[in-house]
Short mmCIF file of C-alpha atoms in Angstrom, two decimals:
data_model
loop_
_atom_site.label_atom_id
_atom_site.label_comp_id
_atom_site.label_asym_id
_atom_site.label_seq_id
_atom_site.Cartn_x
_atom_site.Cartn_y
_atom_site.Cartn_z
CA MET K 1 -2.88 -6.03 -9.83
CA VAL K 2 -3.66 -9.66 -8.56
CA ARG K 3 -2.73 -13.00 -9.94
CA ASP K 4 -3.19 -16.07 -8.13
CA LEU K 5 -5.92 -15.43 -4.91
CA THR K 6 -4.96 -19.37 -4.31
CA ASN K 7 -1.08 -18.67 -3.70
CA SER K 8 -1.11 -15.46 -2.86
CA GLU K 9 -1.24 -14.43 0.60
CA ILE K 10 -0.36 -11.22 -0.24
CA ASP K 11 -3.20 -10.78 -2.49
CA ARG K 12 -5.65 -12.28 -0.08
CA GLN K 13 -4.23 -10.06 2.81
CA ASN K 14 -4.11 -6.17 -0.03
CA ILE K 15 -7.97 -7.35 -0.52
CA LEU K 16 -8.99 -8.20 2.95
CA ASN K 17 -7.80 -4.00 4.15
CA ASN K 18 -9.73 -2.78 1.09
CA ARG K 19 -12.95 -2.13 3.56
CA TYR K 20 -13.91 0.32 0.24
CA ALA K 21 -14.23 -2.61 -2.25
CA ILE K 22 -15.02 -5.35 0.76
CA LYS K 23 -18.49 -3.05 1.08
CA GLU K 24 -19.34 -3.89 -2.63
CA VAL K 25 -18.33 -7.09 -2.74
CA GLN K 26 -20.53 -7.84 0.77
CA LYS K 27 -23.64 -5.70 -1.62
CA ALA K 28 -23.39 -8.55 -4.26
CA ILE K 29 -22.90 -11.35 -2.55
CA GLY K 30 -25.56 -10.49 -0.50
CA LEU K 31 -25.52 -13.89 2.30
CA LYS K 32 -27.52 -14.24 5.47
CA GLY K 33 -25.89 -14.64 8.77
CA VAL K 34 -25.95 -13.38 12.26
CA LEU K 35 -26.01 -9.96 13.27
CA PHE K 36 -23.53 -10.33 16.23
CA ASP K 37 -21.01 -8.00 17.65
CA GLY K 38 -21.48 -5.41 15.16
CA GLU K 39 -20.80 -7.44 12.23
CA VAL K 40 -22.45 -10.28 10.47
CA LYS K 41 -21.43 -14.09 11.29
CA PHE K 42 -21.77 -17.11 9.97
CA THR K 43 -21.07 -20.44 11.46
CA LYS K 44 -19.04 -23.75 9.37
CA ARG K 45 -22.05 -25.28 8.71
CA GLN K 46 -23.65 -22.31 6.40
CA LEU K 47 -20.71 -22.05 4.81
CA SER K 48 -20.03 -25.49 3.96
CA ALA K 49 -23.88 -25.12 2.24
CA PHE K 50 -22.94 -22.14 1.05
CA PHE K 51 -18.86 -23.45 -0.88
CA GLU K 52 -21.07 -26.69 -1.75
CA VAL K 53 -17.91 -28.71 0.14
CA SER K 54 -17.84 -30.85 3.03
CA GLU K 55 -17.51 -28.86 6.82
CA ARG K 56 -14.52 -31.76 6.89
CA ALA K 57 -12.98 -29.65 3.87
CA ILE K 58 -13.12 -26.21 5.61
CA THR K 59 -11.49 -28.13 8.67
CA ASN K 60 -9.15 -28.68 6.77
CA CYS K 61 -8.57 -25.48 5.15
CA LEU K 62 -8.48 -24.08 8.92
CA ARG K 63 -6.25 -26.39 10.10
CA LYS K 64 -3.89 -25.33 6.89
CA ASN K 65 -4.44 -21.54 7.66
CA GLU K 66 -5.73 -20.94 10.66
CA ASP K 67 -3.48 -17.81 11.49
CA GLU K 68 -4.42 -16.54 8.54
CA LEU K 69 -7.67 -16.31 8.85
CA GLN K 70 -7.44 -15.83 12.32
CA LYS K 71 -6.23 -12.20 11.75
CA ASN K 72 -8.82 -11.84 9.16
CA GLY K 73 -12.03 -12.76 12.14
CA TYR K 74 -12.21 -16.38 12.50
CA GLU K 75 -12.63 -17.42 15.34
CA ILE K 76 -13.84 -20.29 18.02
CA LEU K 77 -16.81 -19.30 20.77
CA VAL K 78 -16.51 -20.50 23.86
CA GLY K 79 -17.94 -20.12 27.67
CA ASN K 80 -19.93 -16.59 27.53
CA ARG K 81 -19.24 -15.60 24.11
CA LEU K 82 -20.91 -18.76 22.81
CA LYS K 83 -23.62 -18.66 25.01
CA LEU K 84 -24.24 -14.26 24.24
CA PHE K 85 -24.48 -15.75 20.42
CA LYS K 86 -26.74 -18.50 21.06
CA LEU K 87 -29.68 -16.15 22.56
CA GLU K 88 -29.35 -14.28 19.08
CA VAL K 89 -29.90 -16.87 16.86
CA GLU K 90 -33.24 -17.08 19.14
CA LYS K 91 -34.47 -14.27 18.36
CA ASP K 92 -34.37 -13.98 14.85
CA ASP K 93 -37.38 -16.59 13.62
CA ALA K 94 -35.69 -16.18 10.39
CA ILE K 95 -32.01 -17.75 10.91
CA GLU K 96 -32.31 -21.77 11.08
CA LEU K 97 -29.26 -22.93 13.49
CA ASN K 98 -29.56 -25.72 15.41
CA PHE K 99 -26.94 -26.70 18.17
CA HIS K 100 -26.71 -29.55 20.13
CA ARG K 101 -27.27 -28.80 24.16
CA LYS K 102 -23.17 -30.61 24.46
CA VAL K 103 -21.89 -27.61 21.93
CA THR K 104 -19.07 -26.21 23.91
CA ASN K 105 -17.01 -24.20 21.30
CA LEU K 106 -17.88 -23.17 17.61
CA ALA K 107 -16.41 -21.93 14.32
CA LEU K 108 -17.16 -18.45 13.75
CA PHE K 109 -16.23 -16.60 10.64
CA ASN K 110 -17.17 -12.62 10.25
CA PHE K 111 -17.47 -11.25 6.34
CA ARG K 112 -13.70 -11.36 5.87
CA ALA K 113 -13.12 -14.62 7.11
CA PHE K 114 -15.72 -15.91 4.84
CA LEU K 115 -13.92 -13.97 1.14
CA ASN K 116 -10.69 -14.98 3.17
CA LEU K 117 -12.36 -18.71 3.04
CA ALA K 118 -13.49 -18.25 -0.28
CA MET K 119 -9.34 -17.52 -1.76
CA LEU K 120 -8.47 -20.46 -0.11
CA LEU K 121 -11.04 -23.42 -0.65
CA THR K 122 -9.36 -24.85 -4.12
CA LYS K 123 -11.57 -27.71 -4.95
CA SER K 124 -14.94 -24.97 -4.14
CA GLY K 125 -16.84 -24.32 -8.01
CA LYS K 126 -18.46 -21.87 -5.44
CA ALA K 127 -14.99 -20.31 -4.14
CA LYS K 128 -13.98 -20.19 -7.19
CA GLU K 129 -17.36 -18.02 -8.57
CA VAL K 130 -17.01 -15.54 -5.97
CA ARG K 131 -12.96 -14.80 -6.23
CA GLY K 132 -13.86 -13.45 -9.77
CA ALA K 133 -16.31 -11.49 -8.83
CA ILE K 134 -14.24 -9.82 -5.93
CA LEU K 135 -11.16 -9.65 -8.68
CA ASP K 136 -13.85 -7.66 -11.07
CA ILE K 137 -15.68 -5.28 -8.16
CA VAL K 138 -11.91 -4.88 -6.12
CA ILE K 139 -10.97 -3.10 -10.08
CA ASP K 140 -13.63 -1.45 -10.70
CA THR K 141 -13.80 0.36 -6.98
CA ILE K 142 -10.65 1.52 -7.32
CA ASN K 143 -11.12 3.18 -11.29
CA LYS K 144 -13.90 4.23 -9.88
CA ARG K 145 -12.68 5.99 -6.78
CA THR K 146 -9.05 7.05 -8.92
CA GLY K 147 -10.57 8.22 -12.12
CA GLY K 148 -9.41 5.50 -13.39
CA ASN K 149 -6.48 6.94 -13.77
CA THR K 150 -3.96 4.76 -11.07
CA LYS K 151 -0.32 5.92 -12.95
CA TYR K 152 -1.60 9.68 -10.53
CA ILE K 153 -3.15 7.61 -7.34
CA ASN K 154 0.31 9.19 -5.54
CA GLN K 155 -0.97 12.24 -5.55
CA ARG K 156 -4.55 11.41 -3.04
CA ASP K 157 -2.44 11.59 -0.28
CA GLU K 158 -3.73 14.32 1.25
CA ASP K 159 -0.15 15.69 1.73
CA PHE K 160 1.23 15.22 -1.96
CA ILE K 161 1.17 19.28 -2.69
CA VAL K 162 3.03 20.25 0.61
CA ASN K 163 5.73 17.51 0.26
CA LEU K 164 6.56 17.63 -3.76
CA LEU K 165 6.64 21.83 -3.31
CA GLN K 166 9.06 21.48 -0.31
CA SER K 167 11.15 19.38 -2.23
CA ARG K 168 11.32 21.52 -5.18
CA ASP K 169 13.78 23.71 -2.94
CA TYR K 170 16.63 21.07 -1.57
CA HIS K 171 16.22 19.32 -5.37
CA LYS K 172 17.75 23.33 -6.55
CA GLU K 173 19.99 23.02 -3.24
CA LEU K 174 21.67 19.82 -5.75
CA LEU K 175 21.64 21.61 -9.14
CA TYR K 176 23.86 24.26 -7.12
CA ALA K 177 25.60 22.56 -5.37
CA LEU K 178 26.51 20.43 -9.01
CA LYS K 179 26.74 23.66 -10.30
CA ASP K 180 29.91 25.45 -8.54
CA CYS K 181 31.16 22.38 -6.55
CA VAL K 182 31.30 19.50 -9.34
CA ASP K 183 33.95 19.95 -12.85
CA LEU K 184 31.82 18.08 -14.91
CA GLY K 185 29.30 18.94 -18.07
CA LYS K 186 25.99 18.91 -17.72
CA ILE K 187 25.10 15.30 -17.66
CA LYS K 188 26.01 15.99 -14.16
CA TYR K 189 23.39 16.53 -12.82
CA ILE K 190 20.85 12.99 -15.54
CA VAL K 191 24.47 11.49 -13.25
CA TYR K 192 23.76 12.12 -9.34
CA ASN K 193 20.24 12.16 -10.08
CA ASP K 194 20.64 8.85 -11.11
CA LYS K 195 22.87 7.82 -8.10
CA ILE K 196 20.22 8.88 -5.89
CA TYR K 197 17.44 6.76 -7.77
CA LYS K 198 19.45 3.72 -7.82
CA SER K 199 20.78 3.64 -3.94
CA ILE K 200 16.92 4.61 -2.98
CA PHE K 201 14.69 2.15 -5.74
CA LYS K 202 17.16 0.35 -6.90
CA GLU K 203 16.30 1.80 -10.88
CA ASN K 204 17.51 5.32 -12.55
CA ALA K 205 15.24 7.63 -13.71
CA ASP K 206 14.76 6.17 -16.77
CA GLU K 207 14.22 2.54 -15.70
CA TYR K 208 11.78 4.53 -13.35
CA ARG K 209 9.56 5.89 -16.49
CA ARG K 210 10.06 2.77 -18.39
CA ILE K 211 8.17 0.65 -15.73
CA LEU K 212 5.69 2.90 -15.12
CA LYS K 213 5.39 3.90 -18.73
CA LEU K 214 5.33 7.31 -18.61
CA GLU K 215 5.68 9.72 -21.31
CA SER K 216 8.05 12.35 -22.61
CA THR K 217 6.44 14.97 -21.04
CA GLU K 218 5.86 13.24 -17.53
CA ASP K 219 7.78 14.49 -14.73
CA GLU K 220 8.89 11.21 -13.02
CA ARG K 221 8.66 13.02 -9.07
CA HIS K 222 4.82 13.54 -9.51
CA THR K 223 4.09 9.93 -9.93
CA MET K 224 6.11 9.95 -6.48
CA TYR K 225 4.40 8.73 -3.06
CA SER K 226 4.44 11.07 -0.38
CA GLU K 227 7.53 9.14 1.27
CA VAL K 228 9.01 8.52 -2.19
CA LEU K 229 9.63 12.48 -2.30
CA ASN K 230 11.00 13.36 1.09
CA LEU K 231 13.65 10.87 1.61
CA ILE K 232 15.37 11.95 -1.81
CA ALA K 233 15.48 15.45 -0.38
CA SER K 234 17.26 14.57 2.83
CA TYR K 235 19.00 12.93 0.41
CA GLU K 236 19.56 15.66 -2.07
CA ALA K 237 19.70 18.23 1.00
CA GLY K 238 22.47 15.90 3.01
CA PHE K 239 24.88 15.76 -0.32
CA ALA K 240 24.45 19.10 -1.08
CA GLU K 241 26.39 19.91 1.96
CA VAL K 242 28.98 17.36 1.69
CA LEU K 243 29.92 18.20 -1.72
CA THR K 244 30.06 22.13 -0.48
CA ARG K 245 31.67 21.85 2.59
CA GLU K 246 34.84 19.18 0.42
CA ALA K 247 35.22 21.87 -2.55
CA LYS K 248 35.75 25.16 -0.36
CA LYS K 249 37.67 22.55 2.35
CA LYS K 250 39.95 21.82 -0.52
CA GLY K 251 39.09 25.37 -2.28
CA ARG K 252 38.67 23.86 -5.90
CA MET K 253 35.71 22.07 -7.38
CA LEU K 254 35.69 18.30 -7.35
CA SER K 255 36.83 16.18 -9.46
CA ASP K 256 33.57 13.49 -10.43
CA THR K 257 35.76 10.75 -8.85
CA GLU K 258 35.68 12.64 -5.82
CA ALA K 259 32.55 13.57 -6.19
CA SER K 260 31.24 9.48 -6.29
CA GLU K 261 33.72 8.86 -3.71
CA LEU K 262 31.94 11.23 -1.36
CA PHE K 263 28.68 10.25 -2.50
CA TYR K 264 29.34 6.91 -1.66
CA GLU K 265 30.19 7.26 1.58
CA PHE K 266 27.45 9.33 2.13
CA GLN K 267 24.92 6.33 1.15
CA SER K 268 26.45 3.98 3.28
CA GLN K 269 25.90 5.59 6.13
CA ARG K 270 23.83 3.65 8.82
CA LEU K 271 21.09 6.18 9.11
CA TRP K 272 19.69 5.33 5.50
CA VAL K 273 19.14 1.92 6.26
CA PRO K 274 15.31 1.81 7.89
CA LEU K 275 14.57 4.78 5.98
CA VAL K 276 15.59 3.27 2.09
CA GLU K 277 13.74 -0.42 3.58
CA LYS K 278 11.05 1.36 4.10
CA VAL K 279 10.31 3.59 1.28
CA ARG K 280 11.28 0.10 -0.68
CA GLU K 281 8.27 -1.88 0.85
CA LYS K 282 6.18 0.53 0.27
CA MET K 283 6.80 2.08 -3.95
CA ALA K 284 6.80 -1.84 -4.32
CA SER K 285 4.15 -2.86 -2.76
CA ARG K 286 1.99 0.07 -3.37
CA ASP K 287 3.23 0.34 -7.37
CA LEU K 288 2.05 -3.26 -7.41
CA TYR K 289 -1.27 -3.76 -5.72
CA PHE K 290 -2.69 0.15 -7.29
CA ARG K 291 -1.12 0.60 -10.71
CA ASP K 292 -0.12 -2.93 -11.63
CA ALA K 293 3.26 -1.84 -12.52
CA LEU K 294 6.33 -4.53 -10.98
CA HIS K 295 9.93 -3.16 -9.94
CA LYS K 296 11.42 -6.11 -10.20
CA ASN K 297 14.62 -4.67 -8.54
CA LEU K 298 12.83 -4.45 -4.64
CA ALA K 299 10.41 -7.65 -5.35
CA GLY K 300 11.18 -8.80 -2.62
CA TYR K 301 10.16 -5.41 -0.98
CA ILE K 302 6.54 -6.75 -2.08
CA SER K 303 4.50 -7.09 0.90
CA SER K 304 0.36 -6.45 1.96
CA ILE K 305 -0.76 -2.85 1.74
CA PRO K 306 -2.18 -1.42 5.37
CA SER K 307 -5.55 -0.77 5.85
CA ASP K 308 -4.40 2.97 6.01
CA ASP K 309 -3.55 3.22 3.11
CA PHE K 310 -6.58 2.52 0.83
CA ASP K 311 -7.95 5.92 3.42
CA LYS K 312 -5.08 7.71 1.91
CA PHE K 313 -5.13 6.55 -1.68
CA ILE K 314 -9.20 5.38 -2.35
CA GLY K 315 -11.08 6.53 1.19
CA ASP K 316 -12.48 9.52 2.22
CA ARG K 317 -9.03 11.34 3.39
CA SER K 318 -7.80 10.76 -0.37
CA MET K 319 -8.23 14.38 -2.37
CA SER K 320 -7.53 14.97 -6.12
CA ILE K 321 -4.23 16.81 -6.70
CA GLU K 322 -7.08 20.05 -7.78
CA GLU K 323 -8.45 19.84 -4.16
CA GLN K 324 -5.75 19.76 -2.73
CA LEU K 325 -3.95 23.02 -4.58
CA GLU K 326 -7.40 24.73 -4.00
CA SER K 327 -7.01 23.70 0.57
CA TYR K 328 -3.45 24.94 -0.27
CA ILE K 329 -4.23 27.81 -2.11
CA ASP K 330 -6.79 28.62 0.35
CA ALA K 331 -4.33 28.18 3.85
CA LEU K 332 -2.10 30.42 2.31
CA LYS K 333 -4.58 32.68 2.04
CA ARG K 334 -4.97 32.07 5.43
CA LEU K 335 -2.05 33.04 6.92
CA LYS K 336 -1.71 35.83 5.02
CA GLY K 337 -4.55 37.22 6.26
CA ARG K 338 -2.65 36.80 10.13
CA ASP K 339 -0.35 39.30 8.45
#
């Protein structure tokens, strides 16, 4: 899931976007700060003491990584916000922070920025301990919320079951079109299925199954994210129409060469570019983080996972396949009752 937090901004951001794991890390570390703007905040002096490094070391780290740290909750207080923060400190006798009267700005970190700093301080033994704790808790949180079965984490998307069922109809359209319009043996179903897979995520079915370590009895489409299923369905429905139209025009079945040329033209349409790019990014990034599965041909598409994806796959919005089926059946019953 994660290689080296000190070297990879993507890995750091994936952890910082996982609010479920962050809550558990915060409980485990228990670092006391100042409650300000609804969040616990820490000063540079507090973090210097915690990480057992000089304030200069933190300043140097800030200088090199300011944009990343600001994105994750680091800020410099000035003016009225600084005055309000000082008032909060004065209210709490348990907080020992002394401010010079002439202080006009103050570096402040929320808990995410604190963790971000822990992932960047390479010469702090305490920061290294925090990084180890973070990784353990992140893995434990994902396993607990998925029941330890990340291979099918895609099925926790609340839209998965509906998209899977709908995609089967479009898959049948392509199967019928291949059967009636392409003059090739039974291998044609495998050949054109692989063409679609390779066009979208640069792997054929066997390569995909090997990367996800699927057993022979497991259906690869049951492990695919909703966005991937939807794009495959669009390819299948669209190409089925192309084959049917061309065979009808020629008044005969098409040769494999003719069908292959049609597919090349079909996949080369500009309309697919943004859709394919987005699916590759989601598939490559999610599989690496959630499943520890690297799609080498998609390595250039790996990016940090947005917070919304954590809600979708391990958060309160996520549902097991059993829960989704129950919800889907209930919805069908309600629709039937309206007839």
